[in-house]
Amino acid sequence: MSPEARAERLLRWYPAMWRDRYGAEFAELLIAEIEEQPRSWRRTADVARSGLVARLSLAGLGNGPVRDERSALGATATLVAGFAMLATSLWTQLATGARVMPLDSHAAVVGLVVLTASLAYLGVIAILAVAPVAAVLARDIRRRGPHGVIAPLTVIAVSLTALAMGGRHLATHWTVLASHGSGTSHIPDGIASFAWAETYSISTAWAHPTLLLSINPARLGWMVVSPLALISALTAAWVLVRHLDLPAATLRYESALARAAVFGMLPMLLAGAWWVMTSQHNPAATYRAGTLDLALVLVMTGAAAAALHSTRALRSA
Amino acid sequence: MADANLGSFGRYAGPATLILSSLADGPKHGYALTKDIEEFAGLRLAPGTMYEALTRLEGQGMIKSLPAQDRRKPYELTAAGAAALQAHLDDQRRVAEVGLRRLKAAGGTA
């Protein structure tokens, strides 16, 4: 392989916007380096690391100067979606538990109320965010035909269908909600059990092989398929948005919604952390959060911090 | 950005200092920078690290690119870059002088 071809291959570690600005001159440096020293794993590792840093910076997750508003929006949306998934996992424990036995602490009650309200808030924001993008997509298809959007749309449709059908199937075969206890809950059974099914993969069983192997094969399959379907849907949505020529006004609107979504993460984090931390130190608590819940709160904190950083990039974009 | 300094560069402060020092005697493109730094500092900046520092220096207004020669693009030091380099090297000199003086007082060879 020629030095030019190898330099071109190394350049692929960097995002297109970075390559547009620095690609030609950086390729010249790489070619000169490769001619002087044909093989160097240190150089390859350095370029790979630097390229990934450039990609993170582009999405507002680093401090590099080359940034892209759409990448920052995509990163924020992904972080909020991941955060919401983990928060839903906490919420389902309280929502389904309240049905079986009364919530026995202020932290658990506040946790359920705040998480319910905040998840509904994020749901409304998601609808408001998707609506104008769908309108631009429909206009684009009318003007230019479906070229370039069929594949991502198909992946989104298949992934969401799998999530909906699989979640519904698992939820209707869950026996816990069928046995009414002494508790009461204002959360409809269908919603609570569906949310439980969608977050079934968030489990300590992954850390305990014996427990993992004792799970029903269909449920084990769902634990693998459901996160993959969610990742596929998010990735395809990102490909779709990159394909669209979103007007500046739409980008400003989406940026405002992204900031509003990140704002909504804070009460969820505080309420979730309060319940998890207080119940950890109360052996008598009926709804005692486990180590997994503590890990969820830590990951949620990281996701919220990263999302906040990303929205700072939106303001300066 | 005249008040910019290298303190905000974190782990890129080292490569940034080397690049600014190299550009202090005139504009250079990427490979010329690599060779010059290797000659005066005895270390070779890896290409990815070099361009990470270059993009940050350009973003801070400490260097600016000149029109491309073929596909190579030379960079030159700006007034802000020169001021930041001067301040940074003065700080380093003060630290070096203190360290050398104390070594000497302790009976070292400095």
Coordinates of C-alpha atoms in Angstrom, one line a residue, chain A residues 114-258:
Chain A
V114 CA -40.7 13.2 40.4
L115 CA -39.6 10.4 38.1
T116 CA -43.1 10.1 36.8
A117 CA -43.5 13.8 36.1
S118 CA -40.0 14.1 34.6
L119 CA -40.3 11.1 32.3
A120 CA -43.6 12.5 31.1
Y121 CA -41.9 15.9 30.6
L122 CA -39.1 14.2 28.5
G123 CA -41.7 12.3 26.5
V124 CA -43.4 15.6 25.6
I125 CA -40.1 17.1 24.6
A126 CA -39.3 14.0 22.5
I127 CA -42.6 14.4 20.6
L128 CA -42.0 18.2 20.1
A129 CA -38.5 17.4 18.8
V130 CA -39.5 14.7 16.4
A131 CA -42.4 16.5 14.9
P132 CA -40.5 19.2 12.8
V133 CA -37.9 16.7 11.8
A134 CA -40.6 14.4 10.5
A135 CA -42.1 17.4 8.6
V136 CA -38.7 18.2 7.0
L137 CA -38.3 14.5 6.1
A138 CA -41.8 14.3 4.5
R139 CA -41.0 17.5 2.5
D140 CA -37.6 16.0 1.5
I141 CA -39.2 12.8 0.3
R142 CA -41.8 14.7 -1.8
R143 CA -39.1 16.8 -3.4
R144 CA -36.2 14.4 -4.0
G145 CA -37.8 11.0 -3.5
P146 CA -37.0 8.4 -0.8
H147 CA -33.4 7.9 -2.0
G148 CA -31.1 7.6 1.0
V149 CA -33.8 7.4 3.7
I150 CA -35.3 4.0 3.0
A151 CA -32.6 2.1 4.8
P152 CA -32.6 4.1 8.0
L153 CA -36.4 4.4 8.0
T154 CA -36.6 0.6 7.7
V155 CA -34.2 0.0 10.5
I156 CA -36.1 2.5 12.7
A157 CA -39.5 0.8 11.9
V158 CA -38.1 -2.7 12.5
S159 CA -36.4 -1.8 15.7
L160 CA -39.4 0.1 17.2
T161 CA -41.7 -2.8 16.2
A162 CA -39.4 -5.3 17.9
L163 CA -39.3 -3.1 21.0
A164 CA -43.0 -2.7 21.1
M165 CA -44.0 -6.3 20.4
G166 CA -41.3 -7.9 22.5
G167 CA -42.0 -5.5 25.4
R168 CA -45.7 -6.1 25.2
H169 CA -45.3 -9.8 25.0
L170 CA -43.0 -9.9 28.1
A171 CA -45.2 -7.4 30.0
T172 CA -48.4 -9.4 29.5
H173 CA -46.7 -12.6 30.7
W174 CA -45.4 -11.0 33.9
T175 CA -47.1 -12.5 36.9
V176 CA -46.2 -9.9 39.6
L177 CA -48.8 -7.4 38.6
A178 CA -51.5 -10.1 38.5
S179 CA -51.2 -10.7 42.2
H180 CA -52.5 -7.6 43.9
G181 CA -51.0 -6.8 47.2
S182 CA -51.8 -4.2 49.9
G183 CA -50.5 -1.3 47.9
T184 CA -52.1 1.1 45.5
S185 CA -50.7 2.9 42.5
H186 CA -52.0 5.6 40.2
I187 CA -49.7 4.3 37.5
P188 CA -51.7 2.1 35.0
D189 CA -50.5 -1.5 35.1
G190 CA -50.0 -1.6 31.4
I191 CA -47.5 1.3 31.4
A192 CA -45.6 0.1 34.4
S193 CA -45.2 -3.5 33.2
F194 CA -44.3 -2.3 29.6
A195 CA -41.6 0.0 31.0
W196 CA -40.4 -2.9 33.2
A197 CA -40.1 -5.1 30.1
E198 CA -38.3 -2.5 28.1
T199 CA -35.7 -2.1 30.8
Y200 CA -35.4 -5.8 31.6
S201 CA -31.9 -5.9 30.2
I202 CA -30.7 -3.6 33.0
S203 CA -30.0 -6.3 35.4
T204 CA -27.4 -7.6 37.9
A205 CA -27.7 -11.0 36.2
W206 CA -25.0 -9.9 33.8
A207 CA -22.5 -10.0 36.7
H208 CA -23.7 -13.4 37.9
P209 CA -23.3 -16.1 35.3
T210 CA -25.2 -18.7 37.3
L211 CA -28.2 -16.4 37.6
L212 CA -27.9 -15.4 34.0
L213 CA -28.0 -19.0 32.8
S214 CA -31.1 -19.7 35.0
I215 CA -33.1 -17.2 33.1
N216 CA -35.7 -18.4 30.7
P217 CA -34.1 -18.5 27.2
A218 CA -36.8 -16.3 25.7
R219 CA -36.2 -13.6 28.4
L220 CA -32.4 -14.0 28.0
G221 CA -32.8 -13.4 24.3
W222 CA -34.9 -10.3 25.0
M223 CA -32.2 -9.0 27.3
V224 CA -29.8 -9.1 24.3
V225 CA -32.2 -8.0 21.6
S226 CA -33.9 -5.1 23.3
P227 CA -30.8 -2.9 23.9
L228 CA -29.5 -3.8 20.4
A229 CA -32.9 -2.7 19.0
L230 CA -32.7 0.6 20.9
I231 CA -29.2 1.3 19.7
S232 CA -30.1 0.4 16.1
A233 CA -33.1 2.8 16.2
L234 CA -31.0 5.6 17.7
T235 CA -28.2 5.1 15.1
A236 CA -30.6 5.0 12.2
A237 CA -32.3 8.1 13.5
W238 CA -28.9 9.8 13.6
V239 CA -28.1 8.7 10.0
L240 CA -31.5 10.1 8.9
V241 CA -31.0 13.5 10.6
R242 CA -27.5 13.8 9.1
H243 CA -29.1 13.2 5.7
L244 CA -31.7 15.9 6.1
D245 CA -31.0 19.6 5.3
L246 CA -32.5 21.0 8.5
P247 CA -33.2 24.8 8.3
A248 CA -31.3 27.1 10.8
A249 CA -34.6 27.9 12.6
T250 CA -35.3 24.2 13.1
L251 CA -31.8 23.7 14.5
R252 CA -32.3 26.6 16.9
Y253 CA -35.6 25.1 18.0
E254 CA -34.1 21.7 18.5
S255 CA -31.2 23.2 20.5
A256 CA -33.7 25.0 22.8
L257 CA -35.5 21.6 23.3
A258 CA -32.2 19.9 24.0

